[in-house]
Short mmCIF file of C-alpha atoms in Angstrom, two decimals:
data_model
loop_
_atom_site.label_atom_id
_atom_site.label_comp_id
_atom_site.label_asym_id
_atom_site.label_seq_id
_atom_site.Cartn_x
_atom_site.Cartn_y
_atom_site.Cartn_z
CA MET A 131 25.05 -11.94 29.98
CA ASN A 132 21.73 -11.92 28.00
CA PRO A 133 19.60 -15.27 27.23
CA ILE A 134 17.88 -14.99 23.82
CA GLN A 135 14.39 -16.46 23.50
CA GLY A 136 12.44 -16.83 20.35
CA VAL A 137 11.10 -19.68 17.70
CA SER A 138 10.59 -18.26 14.28
CA HIS A 139 12.75 -17.20 11.61
CA VAL A 140 12.30 -13.57 12.63
CA ALA A 141 13.56 -14.66 16.05
CA ALA A 142 16.42 -16.08 14.33
CA ASP A 143 17.09 -12.79 12.55
CA VAL A 144 17.09 -11.03 15.81
CA LEU A 145 19.35 -13.58 17.24
CA GLN A 146 21.93 -13.19 14.36
CA ASP A 147 21.91 -9.36 14.85
CA LEU A 148 22.59 -9.74 18.56
CA VAL A 149 25.34 -12.36 18.40
CA THR A 150 27.00 -10.13 15.53
CA ALA A 151 26.98 -7.11 17.66
CA SER A 152 28.03 -9.07 20.72
CA ARG A 153 31.22 -10.14 19.01
CA ARG A 154 32.41 -6.80 17.60
CA PRO A 155 35.54 -5.27 19.32
CA GLY A 156 34.49 -3.26 22.43
CA ALA A 157 30.97 -4.81 22.84
CA ASP A 158 29.99 -4.82 26.37
CA PHE A 159 27.68 -7.68 26.47
CA GLU A 160 27.71 -11.32 25.37
CA ILE A 161 25.00 -13.92 24.70
CA ALA A 162 24.86 -16.34 27.55
CA ALA A 163 22.06 -18.72 26.05
CA VAL A 164 19.56 -19.28 23.46
CA VAL A 165 16.22 -20.50 24.50
CA THR A 166 13.84 -21.92 21.91
CA LYS A 167 10.91 -24.58 21.68
CA PRO A 168 11.69 -28.06 20.84
CA PRO A 169 12.44 -28.44 17.03
CA GLY A 170 9.45 -31.17 16.90
CA ARG A 171 7.05 -32.13 14.20
CA ASP A 172 5.75 -28.51 13.86
CA HIS A 173 9.47 -27.13 13.64
CA SER A 174 8.36 -24.22 15.91
CA GLY A 175 11.60 -23.96 17.35
CA GLY A 176 13.68 -25.20 14.31
CA HIS A 177 14.78 -21.81 13.02
CA VAL A 178 16.30 -20.60 16.12
CA TRP A 179 17.79 -23.82 16.70
CA LYS A 180 19.62 -24.12 13.48
CA ALA A 181 20.71 -20.34 13.72
CA ALA A 182 22.22 -20.80 17.14
CA GLN A 183 24.22 -23.89 15.89
CA GLN A 184 25.27 -21.86 12.57
CA LEU A 185 26.49 -19.15 14.97
CA GLU A 186 28.46 -21.53 17.18
CA ILE A 187 26.59 -21.14 20.25
CA CYS A 188 27.70 -23.73 22.69
CA PRO A 189 25.40 -26.62 22.40
CA THR A 190 24.74 -26.87 26.28
CA ARG A 191 23.59 -23.07 25.93
CA ILE A 192 20.90 -23.89 23.50
CA LEU A 193 17.89 -24.73 25.66
CA ALA A 194 14.58 -26.01 24.36
CA PRO A 195 12.21 -26.62 27.49
CA ALA A 196 8.82 -28.00 26.32
CA SER A 197 7.60 -25.52 29.09
CA PRO A 198 9.52 -22.53 30.54
CA LYS A 199 7.88 -23.60 33.89
CA GLU A 200 10.26 -26.54 34.00
CA PRO A 201 12.26 -26.68 37.17
CA ALA A 202 15.26 -27.82 35.27
CA PHE A 203 15.02 -25.10 32.84
CA LEU A 204 14.58 -22.42 35.41
CA HIS A 205 17.54 -23.86 37.34
CA ALA A 206 19.79 -23.64 34.24
CA ILE A 207 18.75 -19.93 33.85
CA ALA A 208 19.29 -19.10 37.33
CA ALA A 209 22.96 -20.64 37.10
CA LEU A 210 23.76 -18.14 34.26
CA SER A 211 22.90 -15.22 36.53
CA PRO A 212 21.59 -13.23 33.48
CA ASP A 213 21.55 -9.41 33.28
CA LEU A 214 18.84 -9.23 30.79
CA CYS A 215 16.50 -11.58 28.71
CA VAL A 216 15.24 -10.74 25.33
CA THR A 217 12.28 -12.27 23.76
CA ALA A 218 11.28 -12.26 20.05
CA ALA A 219 8.27 -14.36 18.91
CA TYR A 220 8.57 -16.69 21.70
CA GLY A 221 4.96 -17.69 21.78
CA GLY A 222 4.67 -18.52 25.49
CA MET A 223 4.03 -17.00 28.86
CA LEU A 224 6.92 -16.78 30.99
CA PRO A 225 6.45 -17.62 34.78
CA GLN A 226 7.22 -14.99 37.47
CA ALA A 227 10.24 -17.14 38.68
CA PHE A 228 11.93 -16.69 35.37
CA LEU A 229 10.83 -12.86 35.08
CA ASP A 230 12.57 -12.30 38.54
CA MET A 231 15.92 -13.54 37.41
CA PRO A 232 17.41 -11.06 35.08
CA ARG A 233 19.02 -8.03 36.86
CA CYS A 234 17.71 -5.69 34.33
CA GLY A 235 14.51 -7.51 33.49
CA THR A 236 13.00 -9.02 30.38
CA VAL A 237 12.35 -7.13 27.22
CA ASN A 238 10.13 -8.35 24.37
CA ILE A 239 10.02 -7.30 20.60
CA HIS A 240 6.51 -7.03 19.78
CA PRO A 241 5.13 -6.36 16.28
CA SER A 242 2.28 -3.96 17.07
CA MET A 243 1.81 -0.27 18.48
CA LEU A 244 1.00 -1.61 22.04
CA PRO A 245 -1.41 -1.64 23.69
CA ARG A 246 -3.17 -2.37 20.36
CA TYR A 247 -2.87 -5.93 19.37
CA ARG A 248 -1.67 -7.77 22.35
CA GLY A 249 -1.30 -11.37 21.87
CA PRO A 250 -0.07 -14.07 19.33
CA ALA A 251 -1.25 -12.78 16.04
CA PRO A 252 -0.76 -8.84 16.00
CA VAL A 253 0.30 -8.50 12.35
CA GLN A 254 -2.19 -10.60 10.96
CA ARG A 255 -5.10 -9.00 12.76
CA SER A 256 -3.73 -5.46 11.91
CA LEU A 257 -3.66 -6.42 8.33
CA ALA A 258 -7.00 -8.01 8.24
CA ALA A 259 -8.44 -4.98 9.78
CA GLY A 260 -7.09 -2.77 7.04
CA ASP A 261 -4.97 -0.69 9.23
CA ALA A 262 -2.82 1.93 7.25
CA VAL A 263 0.06 1.62 9.87
CA ALA A 264 2.13 -1.21 11.10
CA GLY A 265 4.31 -0.67 14.13
CA VAL A 266 6.70 -2.48 16.57
CA SER A 267 7.11 -1.91 20.34
CA LEU A 268 10.18 -2.56 22.74
CA ALA A 269 8.50 -3.37 25.89
CA TYR A 270 9.38 -4.79 29.33
CA THR A 271 7.69 -8.06 30.09
CA ILE A 272 5.49 -8.52 33.26
CA LEU A 273 2.92 -11.32 34.22
CA ALA A 274 0.49 -10.22 31.79
CA CYS A 275 0.21 -10.77 28.03
CA ASP A 276 2.08 -7.92 26.41
CA ALA A 277 0.91 -5.40 28.90
CA GLY A 278 4.30 -4.16 30.29
CA PRO A 279 5.92 -0.68 30.00
CA VAL A 280 7.04 0.40 26.56
CA LEU A 281 10.51 1.80 26.06
CA GLU A 282 10.17 2.75 22.40
CA GLN A 283 7.82 2.25 19.55
CA ARG A 284 8.50 2.84 15.76
CA SER A 285 5.90 2.65 12.82
CA PHE A 286 5.60 2.83 9.09
CA SER A 287 2.76 3.43 6.69
CA LEU A 288 1.30 0.44 4.64
CA GLY A 289 0.45 0.82 1.01
CA GLY A 290 -2.70 -1.72 1.18
CA GLU A 291 -0.73 -4.56 -0.71
CA GLU A 292 1.92 -5.79 1.63
CA GLN A 293 1.29 -9.22 3.06
CA ALA A 294 2.05 -10.67 6.62
CA PRO A 295 5.39 -12.28 5.95
CA GLU A 296 7.07 -9.16 4.49
CA VAL A 297 5.49 -6.90 7.25
CA THR A 298 6.39 -9.17 9.98
CA ALA A 299 10.19 -9.33 8.93
CA ARG A 300 10.49 -5.78 8.48
CA LEU A 301 9.01 -5.04 11.98
CA PHE A 302 11.33 -7.39 13.78
CA GLN A 303 14.33 -5.97 11.93
CA ILE A 304 13.24 -2.53 13.19
CA GLY A 305 12.82 -4.09 16.55
CA SER A 306 16.07 -5.47 16.54
CA ASP A 307 17.67 -2.22 15.55
CA MET A 308 15.59 -0.47 18.58
CA LEU A 309 16.85 -2.94 20.87
CA LEU A 310 20.65 -2.40 19.99
CA ALA A 311 20.10 1.07 20.25
CA ARG A 312 18.76 0.98 23.52
CA LEU A 313 20.78 -1.61 25.16
CA GLY A 314 22.72 1.01 27.17
CA ASP A 315 19.66 2.33 28.69
CA ILE A 316 18.42 -1.20 29.52
CA LEU A 317 21.43 -2.65 31.00
CA SER A 318 22.30 0.65 33.07
CA GLY A 319 18.79 0.39 34.58
CA ARG A 320 17.57 3.75 32.97
CA GLY A 321 15.35 1.90 30.70
CA ARG A 322 12.94 1.10 33.59
CA ASP A 323 12.48 4.61 34.29
CA LEU A 324 12.15 5.78 30.63
CA ALA A 325 9.48 3.05 29.85
CA VAL A 326 5.94 4.54 29.69
CA PRO A 327 3.17 2.47 31.15
CA GLN A 328 0.44 1.30 28.76
CA ASP A 329 -3.05 2.47 28.78
CA ASP A 330 -5.14 -0.62 29.53
CA SER A 331 -8.42 1.03 28.53
CA LEU A 332 -7.01 1.18 24.88
CA ALA A 333 -5.79 -2.52 24.78
CA MET A 334 -6.92 -4.71 21.86
CA TYR A 335 -6.28 -8.38 21.66
CA ALA A 336 -5.03 -10.18 18.79
CA PRO A 337 -6.07 -13.73 18.98
CA ARG A 338 -4.32 -16.98 17.67
CA LEU A 339 -5.25 -17.80 14.08
CA ARG A 340 -7.53 -20.67 13.30
CA ALA A 341 -7.40 -22.81 10.15
CA GLU A 342 -10.98 -22.31 9.31
CA GLU A 343 -10.43 -18.63 8.91
CA GLY A 344 -8.94 -19.15 5.46
CA ALA A 345 -12.12 -19.75 3.80
CA MET A 346 -13.17 -16.88 1.66
CA ASP A 347 -16.83 -15.88 1.63
CA VAL A 348 -17.58 -13.64 -1.41
CA ARG A 349 -20.56 -12.03 0.76
CA GLN A 350 -17.96 -9.99 2.31
CA SER A 351 -16.49 -7.02 0.57
CA ALA A 352 -13.66 -7.11 -1.84
CA GLU A 353 -11.58 -5.11 0.40
CA ALA A 354 -12.37 -7.39 3.46
CA LEU A 355 -11.32 -10.42 1.31
CA HIS A 356 -8.00 -8.72 0.05
CA ASN A 357 -7.09 -7.89 3.42
CA LYS A 358 -7.80 -11.41 4.63
CA VAL A 359 -5.40 -12.53 1.88
CA ARG A 360 -2.82 -10.40 2.85
CA ALA A 361 -3.07 -11.22 6.72
CA LEU A 362 -3.17 -15.03 6.28
CA ALA A 363 -0.55 -15.37 3.59
CA ALA A 364 1.81 -17.33 5.89
CA TRP A 365 -0.68 -19.47 7.57
CA PRO A 366 -3.35 -20.82 7.29
CA GLY A 367 -3.65 -19.24 3.53
CA THR A 368 -6.82 -18.54 1.94
CA HIS A 369 -8.99 -20.50 -0.38
CA LEU A 370 -12.23 -20.78 -2.25
CA ASP A 371 -14.28 -23.84 -1.80
CA ALA A 372 -15.49 -24.10 -5.25
CA VAL A 373 -17.14 -26.70 -7.63
CA LEU A 374 -15.71 -27.42 -10.94
CA THR A 375 -18.56 -28.17 -13.41
CA SER A 376 -18.50 -29.51 -17.08
CA VAL A 377 -20.68 -27.40 -19.39
CA LYS A 378 -21.24 -30.46 -21.53
CA THR A 379 -22.01 -33.26 -18.93
CA GLY A 380 -22.94 -31.33 -15.80
CA GLU A 381 -20.25 -33.24 -13.95
CA ALA A 382 -19.07 -31.35 -10.78
CA THR A 383 -16.06 -31.78 -8.91
CA PRO A 384 -15.22 -30.10 -5.54
CA LEU A 385 -12.18 -27.92 -6.07
CA LYS A 386 -10.18 -26.04 -3.20
CA VAL A 387 -8.34 -23.06 -4.69
CA ARG A 388 -5.73 -21.53 -2.76
CA VAL A 389 -5.58 -17.78 -3.36
CA LEU A 390 -2.14 -16.20 -3.00
CA ALA A 391 -2.64 -12.66 -4.24
CA THR A 392 -5.71 -10.27 -4.97
CA ARG A 393 -6.42 -6.66 -5.69
CA VAL A 394 -9.63 -4.81 -5.06
CA VAL A 395 -10.96 -3.63 -8.57
CA PRO A 396 -11.66 0.12 -8.75
CA PRO A 397 -15.36 0.98 -9.57
CA GLY A 398 -14.21 2.21 -13.07
CA ASP A 399 -12.33 -0.85 -13.91
CA VAL A 400 -15.04 -3.28 -13.40
CA PRO A 401 -15.92 -5.14 -16.67
CA ALA A 402 -19.56 -4.64 -17.89
CA VAL A 403 -20.30 -8.37 -17.22
CA LEU A 404 -19.94 -7.53 -13.60
CA ALA A 405 -21.35 -4.08 -13.61
CA ARG A 406 -24.33 -5.58 -11.43
CA CYS A 407 -22.82 -7.67 -8.61
CA ASP A 408 -26.05 -9.47 -7.73
CA ALA A 409 -26.44 -12.76 -5.89
CA GLU A 410 -26.41 -14.70 -9.19
CA ALA A 411 -23.01 -13.23 -10.16
CA ALA A 412 -21.52 -14.13 -6.74
CA GLN A 413 -22.35 -17.80 -7.39
CA ARG A 414 -19.27 -18.28 -9.74
CA VAL A 415 -15.79 -17.33 -10.52
CA HIS A 416 -15.82 -14.98 -13.69
CA PHE A 417 -13.20 -14.79 -16.45
CA ALA A 418 -13.50 -11.41 -18.19
CA GLU A 419 -10.99 -9.38 -20.02
CA GLY A 420 -8.34 -11.88 -19.14
CA ARG A 421 -8.92 -11.55 -15.51
CA MET A 422 -10.05 -14.06 -12.72
CA LEU A 423 -12.77 -11.98 -10.96
CA LEU A 424 -14.98 -12.51 -7.89
CA ALA A 425 -18.29 -10.58 -7.58
CA CYS A 426 -18.35 -9.68 -3.83
CA GLY A 427 -20.46 -8.13 -1.08
CA GLY A 428 -20.35 -4.89 0.47
CA SER A 429 -22.31 -1.59 0.16
CA PRO A 430 -22.11 -0.94 -2.81
CA ALA A 431 -21.23 -4.40 -4.13
CA SER A 432 -17.54 -4.84 -5.05
CA VAL A 433 -15.11 -6.91 -7.36
CA LEU A 434 -11.98 -8.64 -6.39
CA GLU A 435 -9.35 -9.76 -8.97
CA VAL A 436 -7.43 -12.94 -8.04
CA LEU A 437 -3.81 -12.39 -9.28
CA GLU A 438 -2.22 -15.69 -8.22
CA VAL A 439 -3.51 -19.03 -7.02
CA LYS A 440 -1.78 -22.33 -5.88
CA ASN A 441 -2.31 -26.11 -5.77
CA PRO A 442 -5.89 -26.90 -6.51
CA VAL A 443 -6.91 -29.99 -4.47
CA GLN A 444 -9.02 -32.86 -5.73
CA ALA A 445 -8.85 -31.66 -9.37
CA ARG A 446 -10.04 -34.10 -12.04
CA PRO A 447 -7.05 -36.19 -13.71
CA ARG A 448 -7.13 -33.74 -16.86
CA HIS A 449 -6.54 -30.88 -14.55
CA ALA A 450 -3.61 -32.45 -12.66
CA GLU A 451 -0.94 -30.14 -14.24
CA LEU A 452 -2.57 -27.44 -11.87
CA ALA A 453 -1.25 -29.19 -8.71
CA GLU A 454 1.94 -28.06 -6.97
CA THR A 455 2.27 -24.91 -9.11
CA ARG A 456 1.96 -21.06 -8.75
CA LEU A 457 -0.25 -19.76 -11.39
CA SER A 458 -1.61 -16.31 -12.43
CA GLY A 459 -5.45 -16.14 -11.89
CA SER A 460 -5.76 -15.74 -15.75
CA LYS A 461 -3.51 -18.75 -16.49
CA PHE A 462 -5.47 -20.74 -14.04
CA MET A 463 -8.59 -19.80 -15.78
CA ARG A 464 -7.52 -20.40 -19.32
CA ARG A 465 -6.16 -24.06 -18.20
CA LEU A 466 -9.81 -24.81 -16.75
CA GLY A 467 -10.92 -24.16 -20.34
CA LYS A 468 -14.10 -22.76 -21.96
CA GLN A 469 -16.08 -26.07 -21.10
CA SER A 470 -15.60 -25.73 -17.51
CA ARG A 471 -17.40 -23.46 -14.94
CA LEU A 472 -16.12 -22.66 -11.52
CA LEU A 473 -19.00 -22.22 -9.35
CA LEU A 474 -19.10 -20.98 -5.70
CA PRO A 475 -21.98 -22.67 -3.53
CA PRO A 476 -23.15 -20.56 -0.61
CA PRO A 477 -21.27 -21.32 2.56
CA ALA A 478 -22.94 -23.68 4.87
CA ALA A 479 -25.04 -21.93 7.60
#
């Protein structure tokens, strides 16, 4: 019997795969319980909770403790006498009292090539770093963050344009497939012997994302900003803190522009107006050759094209039609009009 733990939509997908497999004729395991976080205001556990209900898991077997250390929760798990626990994007440290319960241990689907990117934001930190490869690990859980022995890993190459949501979904699908393929080894006990200890000297931590990381600073290179947009696409998103200025009156209005998609402009494709990406060029958003462009830093200096934006905040009434829409960078700039300039004040020190 296998309790399944997770909170996000990717965990819900893993749950779907495991429940489907457990209900096939001849399956040698069943799902004893589903553990998630309370589906509260932040909906952290809502995806798994809803999926478990749709899969007709017995309501008394859908557990949502505020903390996995709660005595009542630990008692409920102990009463199930589980053989195995599976975690996927659970987002919390499990106490040793829990880890000691499953006969075959607890295995985790972790979306990185451990020991790189241990911690809560592995995909985002990998994309932000510009990594050329994404990977997923099937590892045993110990009382240390993502540090247990690894049973299997798989990876694939990145093209440089993929964003965190699609990479995350693909990694957890691969992880789910790995888990189902290795269940025989895990439930027989062979998995513990086959798993390889991690080299802690190669460990790299992937800290939790912070809302303030979404601000774009054009003093960074175009490549760094492009990778930030890819990494933070789901949350917190990336944005330009700009000032919309009227050419006629000089009236200035703060405008937060959320950037959804970008591309690094190759040197041979840079418009003549941006041939010199100096400090003055970096103080405004450019509209050249039908493209929304940012003069960025780096050595040599670089140019980033904004392909898509969303939902400007605090726009003037005549720009209210921009709110709550997804627009190409080109269309966004055209709607601002020729009598407006979008300036980028230097970030506060």
